[in-house]
Amino acid sequence: MGFNCGIVGLPNVGKSTIFNALTKAGAESANYPFCTIDPNRGMVPVPDERMDFIVEKVKPQSVVPTAMEFIDIAGLVKGASGGEGLGNQFLSHIREVDAVAHVVRCFDDPNVVHVEGSVDPLRDIEIINTELLMSDMEMLERAIQRTSRAAKSGDKELKKKLDIMEKLLAEVSEGKLIRSIEGYEALVAELKEYPFITAKPVMYVANVDEETLHEDNEAVKKVRELASGENAEVVKISGSIESEIAELDPEEAREFLDSMGLERSGLEAMIETGYTLLNLLTFFTAGEKEVKAWTITKGLSAQKAAGKIHSDIERGFIRAEVTSYSDFEELGSMQIAKEKGKMRLEGKEYVVQDGDIIYFRFNV
């Protein structure tokens, strides 16, 4: 699997509508709060034109794209961190995901009730972020209590962790999201056992009407400005348009997007943004039996990438036979790539590049 993304937001901002459109999962979507109680999950194949080209040329017996899992988490409300609206249960679901898609309503529609009575994206974001911060603060306070007692033994590692926790708590208490704290990655890496929500990569999903897809309205502009200072990304999407696209086959969907003057669907935009947020890339394995896409973190060595396929391949790694996608695209054949010297033999320390087509040699 590529990665999983939790979809959060206030009730009635379009979360479940967008989830259904992206995943075709058929989750309940209604004009009232808490129509989602247990999180809905949907797996979506990651569209990749490179893989389509490889499949066209190799003609394998089976094709396995990488996938992204979307998790539709119930709408949070004020007081969620204190248990309002089953808040603690919902917050625990958010802790499990790799990235967060925070849906923000950026359109007016008198037929769709807003839980706060009006459309105000900055207010809505503040409500959600406050609840997430409160939840992280509570986690830090409990962790500090436990670690303080244990650190009395003189353990230097525990003392180091305690110092980091206290630094984070001081910042969070001032209303800072962990991901906006300078050097937060290194700090959080020392506390891997604590899944802080506000340290997770975030994309704000601005749910807009059809007209705003081409030119930002004031609500979207405000979201972009806020995100720029928060180490977050913004994806603009129309839940209603995505619902229409979901009913079409791929060819019809492409024609529909062209007629709308859009280069890509909201799903493609969210996946691309997710890969950027999580620093991911895709490599391929290709043969007559199967063409398969694999998602890994950028900077991973060939041996570690082999382990994503199977631990035995990582353990018995001998070498990687690597063809870059650009060379394959130019030549159209693995055999010709080999004959032309474009298939390289790489060792275990080789850093896998986006689009690499790899065959791993290994001892059993």
mmCIF file of C-alpha atoms in Angstrom:
data_model
loop_
_atom_site.group_PDB
_atom_site.id
_atom_site.type_symbol
_atom_site.label_atom_id
_atom_site.label_comp_id
_atom_site.label_asym_id
_atom_site.label_seq_id
_atom_site.Cartn_x
_atom_site.Cartn_y
_atom_site.Cartn_z
ATOM 1 C CA MET A 1 0.000 0.000 0.000
ATOM 2 C CA GLY A 2 1.124 3.563 -0.640
ATOM 3 C CA PHE A 3 -0.102 5.423 2.449
ATOM 4 C CA ASN A 4 -3.280 6.149 4.361
ATOM 5 C CA CYS A 5 -4.940 9.495 4.799
ATOM 6 C CA GLY A 6 -7.535 10.415 7.411
ATOM 7 C CA ILE A 7 -10.240 12.818 6.255
ATOM 8 C CA VAL A 8 -11.272 15.170 9.073
ATOM 9 C CA GLY A 9 -13.287 18.345 9.485
ATOM 10 C CA LEU A 10 -16.373 19.796 11.090
ATOM 11 C CA PRO A 11 -19.703 18.049 10.430
ATOM 12 C CA ASN A 12 -21.387 18.972 7.114
ATOM 13 C CA VAL A 13 -18.332 20.373 5.346
ATOM 14 C CA GLY A 14 -18.434 17.651 2.658
ATOM 15 C CA LYS A 15 -16.125 15.028 4.131
ATOM 16 C CA SER A 16 -18.274 11.998 3.392
ATOM 17 C CA THR A 17 -19.296 13.362 -0.024
ATOM 18 C CA ILE A 18 -15.626 13.708 -0.974
ATOM 19 C CA PHE A 19 -14.772 10.314 0.566
ATOM 20 C CA ASN A 20 -17.523 8.617 -1.453
ATOM 21 C CA ALA A 21 -16.445 10.334 -4.659
ATOM 22 C CA LEU A 22 -12.793 9.391 -4.192
ATOM 23 C CA THR A 23 -13.310 5.790 -3.074
ATOM 24 C CA LYS A 24 -16.748 4.893 -4.462
ATOM 25 C CA ALA A 25 -17.250 3.265 -1.075
ATOM 26 C CA GLY A 26 -20.862 4.343 -0.592
ATOM 27 C CA ALA A 27 -20.456 5.683 2.944
ATOM 28 C CA GLU A 28 -23.528 7.389 4.372
ATOM 29 C CA SER A 29 -23.605 11.092 3.583
ATOM 30 C CA ALA A 30 -26.351 13.279 4.984
ATOM 31 C CA ASN A 31 -27.213 16.873 5.862
ATOM 32 C CA TYR A 32 -26.838 16.443 9.627
ATOM 33 C CA PRO A 33 -23.943 16.032 12.071
ATOM 34 C CA PHE A 34 -22.461 12.613 12.918
ATOM 35 C CA CYS A 35 -23.829 10.596 10.016
ATOM 36 C CA THR A 36 -20.350 9.013 10.194
ATOM 37 C CA ILE A 37 -19.691 7.308 13.526
ATOM 38 C CA ASP A 38 -17.269 4.462 12.868
ATOM 39 C CA PRO A 39 -14.582 5.435 10.358
ATOM 40 C CA ASN A 40 -15.269 4.363 6.782
ATOM 41 C CA ARG A 41 -12.292 3.018 4.847
ATOM 42 C CA GLY A 42 -11.704 2.866 1.115
ATOM 43 C CA MET A 43 -8.728 1.731 -0.956
ATOM 44 C CA VAL A 44 -7.982 3.660 -4.148
ATOM 45 C CA PRO A 45 -5.500 2.536 -6.826
ATOM 46 C CA VAL A 46 -2.937 5.279 -7.430
ATOM 47 C CA PRO A 47 -3.230 6.398 -11.076
ATOM 48 C CA ASP A 48 0.170 6.457 -12.801
ATOM 49 C CA GLU A 49 0.654 6.979 -16.545
ATOM 50 C CA ARG A 50 4.136 5.469 -16.278
ATOM 51 C CA MET A 51 2.677 2.200 -15.082
ATOM 52 C CA ASP A 52 0.123 2.248 -17.900
ATOM 53 C CA PHE A 53 2.988 2.581 -20.410
ATOM 54 C CA ILE A 54 5.000 -0.224 -18.796
ATOM 55 C CA VAL A 55 1.958 -2.510 -18.875
ATOM 56 C CA GLU A 56 1.318 -1.651 -22.531
ATOM 57 C CA LYS A 57 4.857 -2.676 -23.480
ATOM 58 C CA VAL A 58 5.441 -5.643 -21.149
ATOM 59 C CA LYS A 59 1.918 -7.126 -21.443
ATOM 60 C CA PRO A 60 2.003 -8.959 -18.085
ATOM 61 C CA GLN A 61 -0.481 -11.556 -16.856
ATOM 62 C CA SER A 62 -1.434 -9.350 -13.918
ATOM 63 C CA VAL A 63 -1.133 -5.708 -12.874
ATOM 64 C CA VAL A 64 -0.905 -4.478 -9.271
ATOM 65 C CA PRO A 65 -0.886 -0.696 -8.770
ATOM 66 C CA THR A 66 0.081 0.826 -5.469
ATOM 67 C CA ALA A 67 -2.873 2.089 -3.441
ATOM 68 C CA MET A 68 -3.893 4.869 -1.094
ATOM 69 C CA GLU A 69 -6.293 4.262 1.775
ATOM 70 C CA PHE A 70 -8.743 7.024 2.686
ATOM 71 C CA ILE A 71 -10.334 6.931 6.136
ATOM 72 C CA ASP A 72 -13.447 9.051 6.667
ATOM 73 C CA ILE A 73 -13.376 10.094 10.327
ATOM 74 C CA ALA A 74 -16.517 11.515 11.915
ATOM 75 C CA GLY A 75 -16.906 15.283 12.093
ATOM 76 C CA LEU A 76 -15.228 16.829 15.119
ATOM 77 C CA VAL A 77 -16.928 19.566 17.140
ATOM 78 C CA LYS A 78 -15.944 22.019 19.874
ATOM 79 C CA GLY A 79 -15.039 20.036 22.974
ATOM 80 C CA ALA A 80 -14.019 16.893 21.065
ATOM 81 C CA SER A 81 -10.812 16.598 23.097
ATOM 82 C CA GLY A 82 -13.005 16.500 26.193
ATOM 83 C CA GLY A 83 -15.274 13.831 24.773
ATOM 84 C CA GLU A 84 -17.949 15.963 23.061
ATOM 85 C CA GLY A 85 -19.551 14.220 20.085
ATOM 86 C CA LEU A 86 -17.671 10.982 20.842
ATOM 87 C CA GLY A 87 -14.564 13.106 20.306
ATOM 88 C CA ASN A 88 -12.001 10.928 22.088
ATOM 89 C CA GLN A 89 -12.967 7.954 19.944
ATOM 90 C CA PHE A 90 -12.619 10.003 16.759
ATOM 91 C CA LEU A 91 -9.288 11.517 17.830
ATOM 92 C CA SER A 92 -7.868 8.033 18.391
ATOM 93 C CA HIS A 93 -8.674 7.188 14.761
ATOM 94 C CA ILE A 94 -6.712 10.225 13.559
ATOM 95 C CA ARG A 95 -3.619 9.073 15.446
ATOM 96 C CA GLU A 96 -3.455 5.951 13.266
ATOM 97 C CA VAL A 97 -3.048 7.669 9.874
ATOM 98 C CA ASP A 98 0.053 8.733 7.922
ATOM 99 C CA ALA A 99 -1.368 12.085 6.793
ATOM 100 C CA VAL A 100 -4.433 14.205 7.469
ATOM 101 C CA ALA A 101 -6.770 15.709 4.865
ATOM 102 C CA HIS A 102 -8.627 18.519 6.662
ATOM 103 C CA VAL A 103 -11.748 19.335 4.637
ATOM 104 C CA VAL A 104 -12.789 22.971 4.892
ATOM 105 C CA ARG A 105 -16.026 24.315 3.434
ATOM 106 C CA CYS A 106 -15.330 27.238 1.092
ATOM 107 C CA PHE A 107 -18.737 27.617 -0.588
ATOM 108 C CA ASP A 108 -22.151 29.001 0.314
ATOM 109 C CA ASP A 109 -25.266 26.844 -0.049
ATOM 110 C CA PRO A 110 -28.440 27.637 1.907
ATOM 111 C CA ASN A 111 -29.568 24.030 1.423
ATOM 112 C CA VAL A 112 -26.588 22.611 3.344
ATOM 113 C CA VAL A 113 -26.609 23.457 7.046
ATOM 114 C CA HIS A 114 -23.301 24.578 8.562
ATOM 115 C CA VAL A 115 -22.851 23.330 12.118
ATOM 116 C CA GLU A 116 -21.510 26.781 13.161
ATOM 117 C CA GLY A 117 -24.259 28.680 11.321
ATOM 118 C CA SER A 118 -22.105 30.339 8.643
ATOM 119 C CA VAL A 119 -19.211 29.708 6.249
ATOM 120 C CA ASP A 120 -15.922 30.843 7.803
ATOM 121 C CA PRO A 121 -12.966 28.587 6.919
ATOM 122 C CA LEU A 122 -10.480 30.152 9.354
ATOM 123 C CA ARG A 123 -12.894 29.758 12.266
ATOM 124 C CA ASP A 124 -13.573 26.155 11.248
ATOM 125 C CA ILE A 125 -9.868 25.361 10.998
ATOM 126 C CA GLU A 126 -9.227 26.940 14.388
ATOM 127 C CA ILE A 127 -11.959 24.811 15.996
ATOM 128 C CA ILE A 128 -10.465 21.575 14.671
ATOM 129 C CA ASN A 129 -6.839 22.564 15.340
ATOM 130 C CA THR A 130 -7.697 23.596 18.890
ATOM 131 C CA GLU A 131 -9.186 20.185 19.598
ATOM 132 C CA LEU A 132 -6.172 18.435 18.069
ATOM 133 C CA LEU A 133 -3.801 20.627 20.093
ATOM 134 C CA MET A 134 -5.709 19.925 23.306
ATOM 135 C CA SER A 135 -5.474 16.210 22.626
ATOM 136 C CA ASP A 136 -1.703 16.421 22.020
ATOM 137 C CA MET A 137 -1.294 18.560 25.131
ATOM 138 C CA GLU A 138 -3.064 15.939 27.219
ATOM 139 C CA MET A 139 -0.839 13.220 25.767
ATOM 140 C CA LEU A 140 2.293 15.251 26.536
ATOM 141 C CA GLU A 141 1.203 15.970 30.103
ATOM 142 C CA ARG A 142 0.590 12.276 30.803
ATOM 143 C CA ALA A 143 3.885 11.313 29.137
ATOM 144 C CA ILE A 144 5.808 13.882 31.207
ATOM 145 C CA GLN A 145 4.309 12.532 34.437
ATOM 146 C CA ARG A 146 5.305 8.963 33.599
ATOM 147 C CA THR A 147 8.746 9.877 32.267
ATOM 148 C CA SER A 148 9.533 12.176 35.218
ATOM 149 C CA ARG A 149 9.063 9.301 37.632
ATOM 150 C CA ALA A 150 11.152 6.916 35.520
ATOM 151 C CA ALA A 151 13.902 9.502 34.866
ATOM 152 C CA LYS A 152 14.653 9.748 38.594
ATOM 153 C CA SER A 153 16.765 6.626 38.130
ATOM 154 C CA GLY A 154 19.309 8.797 36.314
ATOM 155 C CA ASP A 155 18.704 7.304 32.858
ATOM 156 C CA LYS A 156 20.193 9.816 30.377
ATOM 157 C CA GLU A 157 17.938 8.739 27.494
ATOM 158 C CA LEU A 158 14.820 9.258 29.580
ATOM 159 C CA LYS A 159 16.111 12.660 30.696
ATOM 160 C CA LYS A 160 16.653 13.617 27.047
ATOM 161 C CA LYS A 161 13.091 12.538 26.190
ATOM 162 C CA LEU A 162 11.735 14.455 29.152
ATOM 163 C CA ASP A 163 13.486 17.646 28.007
ATOM 164 C CA ILE A 164 11.961 17.258 24.523
ATOM 165 C CA MET A 165 8.495 16.635 25.935
ATOM 166 C CA GLU A 166 8.704 19.728 28.112
ATOM 167 C CA LYS A 167 9.879 21.825 25.145
ATOM 168 C CA LEU A 168 6.977 20.583 23.020
ATOM 169 C CA LEU A 169 4.457 21.126 25.811
ATOM 170 C CA ALA A 170 5.606 24.732 26.249
ATOM 171 C CA GLU A 171 5.094 25.386 22.521
ATOM 172 C CA VAL A 172 1.770 23.548 22.288
ATOM 173 C CA SER A 173 0.488 25.399 25.359
ATOM 174 C CA GLU A 174 1.081 28.620 23.409
ATOM 175 C CA GLY A 175 -1.199 27.326 20.646
ATOM 176 C CA LYS A 176 1.530 26.130 18.259
ATOM 177 C CA LEU A 177 0.845 23.066 16.136
ATOM 178 C CA ILE A 178 3.786 20.682 16.517
ATOM 179 C CA ARG A 179 4.441 20.656 12.759
ATOM 180 C CA SER A 180 4.912 24.443 12.843
ATOM 181 C CA ILE A 181 7.658 24.262 15.507
ATOM 182 C CA GLU A 182 11.144 24.780 14.102
ATOM 183 C CA GLY A 183 13.055 21.470 13.929
ATOM 184 C CA TYR A 184 9.995 19.470 14.985
ATOM 185 C CA GLU A 185 10.938 16.454 12.827
ATOM 186 C CA ALA A 186 14.036 15.714 14.928
ATOM 187 C CA LEU A 187 12.125 16.261 18.169
ATOM 188 C CA VAL A 188 9.249 13.967 17.190
ATOM 189 C CA ALA A 189 11.702 11.317 15.934
ATOM 190 C CA GLU A 190 12.960 10.999 19.521
ATOM 191 C CA LEU A 191 9.388 10.326 20.691
ATOM 192 C CA LYS A 192 8.256 7.774 18.110
ATOM 193 C CA GLU A 193 6.031 5.973 20.591
ATOM 194 C CA TYR A 194 3.787 9.034 20.834
ATOM 195 C CA PRO A 195 1.556 9.580 17.759
ATOM 196 C CA PHE A 196 1.067 13.339 18.045
ATOM 197 C CA ILE A 197 -1.774 14.433 15.774
ATOM 198 C CA THR A 198 -0.520 17.967 15.109
ATOM 199 C CA ALA A 199 2.863 16.597 14.008
ATOM 200 C CA LYS A 200 1.243 14.721 11.133
ATOM 201 C CA PRO A 201 1.529 16.138 7.607
ATOM 202 C CA VAL A 202 -1.652 18.016 6.668
ATOM 203 C CA MET A 203 -3.330 19.032 3.453
ATOM 204 C CA TYR A 204 -6.234 21.436 3.743
ATOM 205 C CA VAL A 205 -8.880 20.316 1.259
ATOM 206 C CA ALA A 206 -10.816 23.428 0.231
ATOM 207 C CA ASN A 207 -14.256 22.159 -0.796
ATOM 208 C CA VAL A 208 -15.492 24.656 -3.382
ATOM 209 C CA ASP A 209 -18.259 25.141 -5.924
ATOM 210 C CA GLU A 210 -17.722 24.726 -9.673
ATOM 211 C CA GLU A 211 -16.932 28.402 -10.330
ATOM 212 C CA THR A 212 -14.150 28.503 -7.726
ATOM 213 C CA LEU A 213 -12.288 25.576 -9.290
ATOM 214 C CA HIS A 214 -10.697 27.990 -11.777
ATOM 215 C CA GLU A 215 -10.180 31.051 -9.620
ATOM 216 C CA ASP A 216 -9.794 31.187 -5.839
ATOM 217 C CA ASN A 217 -12.563 32.894 -3.898
ATOM 218 C CA GLU A 218 -11.794 34.827 -0.715
ATOM 219 C CA ALA A 219 -12.352 31.760 1.481
ATOM 220 C CA VAL A 220 -9.745 29.723 -0.421
ATOM 221 C CA LYS A 221 -7.268 32.617 -0.361
ATOM 222 C CA LYS A 222 -7.570 32.726 3.429
ATOM 223 C CA VAL A 223 -6.928 28.994 3.684
ATOM 224 C CA ARG A 224 -3.831 29.251 1.471
ATOM 225 C CA GLU A 225 -2.454 32.105 3.564
ATOM 226 C CA LEU A 226 -2.950 30.188 6.794
ATOM 227 C CA ALA A 227 -1.424 26.986 5.381
ATOM 228 C CA SER A 228 1.695 28.802 4.186
ATOM 229 C CA GLY A 229 2.616 29.605 7.782
ATOM 230 C CA GLU A 230 1.701 26.192 9.098
ATOM 231 C CA ASN A 231 3.872 23.824 7.063
ATOM 232 C CA ALA A 232 0.722 22.518 5.349
ATOM 233 C CA GLU A 233 -0.498 22.134 1.750
ATOM 234 C CA VAL A 234 -3.787 23.147 0.115
ATOM 235 C CA VAL A 235 -5.784 21.120 -2.403
ATOM 236 C CA LYS A 236 -8.843 22.665 -4.031
ATOM 237 C CA ILE A 237 -11.607 20.205 -4.815
ATOM 238 C CA SER A 238 -15.317 20.285 -5.585
ATOM 239 C CA GLY A 239 -17.159 17.465 -3.870
ATOM 240 C CA SER A 240 -20.082 17.769 -6.284
ATOM 241 C CA ILE A 241 -17.821 17.611 -9.365
ATOM 242 C CA GLU A 242 -15.880 14.651 -7.956
ATOM 243 C CA SER A 243 -19.210 12.880 -7.357
ATOM 244 C CA GLU A 244 -20.002 13.273 -11.065
ATOM 245 C CA ILE A 245 -16.551 12.022 -12.096
ATOM 246 C CA ALA A 246 -16.983 8.964 -9.871
ATOM 247 C CA GLU A 247 -19.918 7.844 -12.027
ATOM 248 C CA LEU A 248 -17.845 7.828 -15.235
ATOM 249 C CA ASP A 249 -15.424 5.314 -16.714
ATOM 250 C CA PRO A 250 -11.781 6.506 -17.079
ATOM 251 C CA GLU A 251 -12.136 7.682 -20.683
ATOM 252 C CA GLU A 252 -15.358 9.569 -19.991
ATOM 253 C CA ALA A 253 -13.822 11.069 -16.847
ATOM 254 C CA ARG A 254 -10.869 12.383 -18.879
ATOM 255 C CA GLU A 255 -13.233 13.949 -21.433
ATOM 256 C CA PHE A 256 -15.284 15.481 -18.616
ATOM 257 C CA LEU A 257 -12.187 17.021 -17.011
ATOM 258 C CA ASP A 258 -11.093 18.406 -20.382
ATOM 259 C CA SER A 259 -14.528 19.958 -20.910
ATOM 260 C CA MET A 260 -14.230 21.589 -17.471
ATOM 261 C CA GLY A 261 -10.761 22.913 -18.294
ATOM 262 C CA LEU A 262 -9.182 20.808 -15.528
ATOM 263 C CA GLU A 263 -5.847 19.019 -15.855
ATOM 264 C CA ARG A 264 -6.509 16.466 -13.119
ATOM 265 C CA SER A 265 -9.185 15.189 -10.778
ATOM 266 C CA GLY A 266 -9.362 15.982 -7.082
ATOM 267 C CA LEU A 267 -8.259 12.412 -6.344
ATOM 268 C CA GLU A 268 -5.105 12.853 -8.420
ATOM 269 C CA ALA A 269 -4.395 16.192 -6.719
ATOM 270 C CA MET A 270 -4.795 14.685 -3.248
ATOM 271 C CA ILE A 271 -2.574 11.698 -4.060
ATOM 272 C CA GLU A 272 0.139 13.902 -5.552
ATOM 273 C CA THR A 273 0.010 16.198 -2.529
ATOM 274 C CA GLY A 274 0.113 13.216 -0.183
ATOM 275 C CA TYR A 275 3.258 11.904 -1.866
ATOM 276 C CA THR A 276 4.855 15.343 -1.504
ATOM 277 C CA LEU A 277 3.882 15.663 2.171
ATOM 278 C CA LEU A 278 5.205 12.221 3.054
ATOM 279 C CA ASN A 279 8.299 12.410 0.818
ATOM 280 C CA LEU A 280 7.328 9.294 -1.152
ATOM 281 C CA LEU A 281 8.218 7.858 -4.550
ATOM 282 C CA THR A 282 7.164 4.914 -6.686
ATOM 283 C CA PHE A 283 9.343 2.216 -8.214
ATOM 284 C CA PHE A 284 8.235 -0.712 -10.359
ATOM 285 C CA THR A 285 8.908 -4.408 -10.785
ATOM 286 C CA ALA A 286 8.051 -5.640 -14.265
ATOM 287 C CA GLY A 287 7.958 -9.056 -15.895
ATOM 288 C CA GLU A 288 5.701 -11.283 -17.972
ATOM 289 C CA LYS A 289 3.902 -12.554 -14.883
ATOM 290 C CA GLU A 290 3.319 -9.220 -13.180
ATOM 291 C CA VAL A 291 3.873 -5.486 -13.277
ATOM 292 C CA LYS A 292 3.655 -4.004 -9.813
ATOM 293 C CA ALA A 293 4.095 -0.519 -8.334
ATOM 294 C CA TRP A 294 5.708 -0.027 -4.939
ATOM 295 C CA THR A 295 5.630 3.080 -2.736
ATOM 296 C CA ILE A 296 8.651 3.870 -0.564
ATOM 297 C CA THR A 297 10.167 6.862 1.224
ATOM 298 C CA LYS A 298 12.643 8.908 -0.807
ATOM 299 C CA GLY A 299 16.274 8.171 0.032
ATOM 300 C CA LEU A 300 15.729 4.444 0.626
ATOM 301 C CA SER A 301 18.529 2.098 -0.455
ATOM 302 C CA ALA A 302 18.014 -0.703 -2.964
ATOM 303 C CA GLN A 303 18.395 -3.311 -0.226
ATOM 304 C CA LYS A 304 15.783 -1.625 1.993
ATOM 305 C CA ALA A 305 13.466 -1.224 -0.999
ATOM 306 C CA ALA A 306 13.833 -4.949 -1.662
ATOM 307 C CA GLY A 307 12.585 -5.532 1.876
ATOM 308 C CA LYS A 308 9.302 -3.847 0.937
ATOM 309 C CA ILE A 309 8.725 -6.772 -1.406
ATOM 310 C CA HIS A 310 9.883 -9.501 0.969
ATOM 311 C CA SER A 311 12.247 -9.721 3.927
ATOM 312 C CA ASP A 312 13.997 -12.714 2.287
ATOM 313 C CA ILE A 313 14.941 -10.535 -0.707
ATOM 314 C CA GLU A 314 16.405 -7.888 1.595
ATOM 315 C CA ARG A 315 18.320 -10.497 3.602
ATOM 316 C CA GLY A 316 19.726 -12.305 0.568
ATOM 317 C CA PHE A 317 20.245 -9.188 -1.576
ATOM 318 C CA ILE A 318 22.977 -9.563 -4.222
ATOM 319 C CA ARG A 319 22.329 -6.715 -6.635
ATOM 320 C CA ALA A 320 19.615 -4.683 -8.313
ATOM 321 C CA GLU A 321 19.195 -4.533 -12.083
ATOM 322 C CA VAL A 322 17.866 -1.011 -12.600
ATOM 323 C CA THR A 323 16.380 0.707 -15.647
ATOM 324 C CA SER A 324 15.222 4.305 -15.285
ATOM 325 C CA TYR A 325 11.704 4.967 -16.504
ATOM 326 C CA SER A 326 12.925 7.650 -18.934
ATOM 327 C CA ASP A 327 15.219 5.101 -20.640
ATOM 328 C CA PHE A 328 12.438 2.511 -20.778
ATOM 329 C CA GLU A 329 10.026 5.081 -22.207
ATOM 330 C CA GLU A 330 12.540 5.969 -24.926
ATOM 331 C CA LEU A 331 13.391 2.362 -25.832
ATOM 332 C CA GLY A 332 10.070 0.624 -25.086
ATOM 333 C CA SER A 333 11.634 -2.689 -24.099
ATOM 334 C CA MET A 334 13.561 -4.128 -21.170
ATOM 335 C CA GLN A 335 15.553 -6.304 -23.561
ATOM 336 C CA ILE A 336 16.578 -3.337 -25.720
ATOM 337 C CA ALA A 337 17.444 -1.376 -22.574
ATOM 338 C CA LYS A 338 19.759 -4.211 -21.564
ATOM 339 C CA GLU A 339 21.336 -4.427 -25.016
ATOM 340 C CA LYS A 340 21.898 -0.660 -25.093
ATOM 341 C CA GLY A 341 23.580 -0.710 -21.688
ATOM 342 C CA LYS A 342 20.726 1.199 -20.037
ATOM 343 C CA MET A 343 20.060 -1.551 -17.510
ATOM 344 C CA ARG A 344 22.516 -0.832 -14.685
ATOM 345 C CA LEU A 345 23.814 -3.176 -12.011
ATOM 346 C CA GLU A 346 23.539 -1.448 -8.645
ATOM 347 C CA GLY A 347 24.634 -2.517 -5.161
ATOM 348 C CA LYS A 348 22.760 -2.496 -1.872
ATOM 349 C CA GLU A 349 23.599 1.160 -1.116
ATOM 350 C CA TYR A 350 22.105 2.475 -4.378
ATOM 351 C CA VAL A 351 19.412 5.082 -3.611
ATOM 352 C CA VAL A 352 16.221 4.189 -5.490
ATOM 353 C CA GLN A 353 14.894 6.931 -7.786
ATOM 354 C CA ASP A 354 11.291 7.720 -8.670
ATOM 355 C CA GLY A 355 10.183 5.603 -11.623
ATOM 356 C CA ASP A 356 13.016 3.057 -11.436
ATOM 357 C CA ILE A 357 12.158 -0.357 -12.857
ATOM 358 C CA ILE A 358 14.051 -2.885 -10.744
ATOM 359 C CA TYR A 359 14.771 -6.600 -10.814
ATOM 360 C CA PHE A 360 16.333 -7.818 -7.560
ATOM 361 C CA ARG A 361 18.877 -10.643 -7.535
ATOM 362 C CA PHE A 362 19.109 -12.452 -4.205
ATOM 363 C CA ASN A 363 20.104 -15.672 -2.451
ATOM 364 C CA VAL A 364 17.393 -17.667 -0.721
#
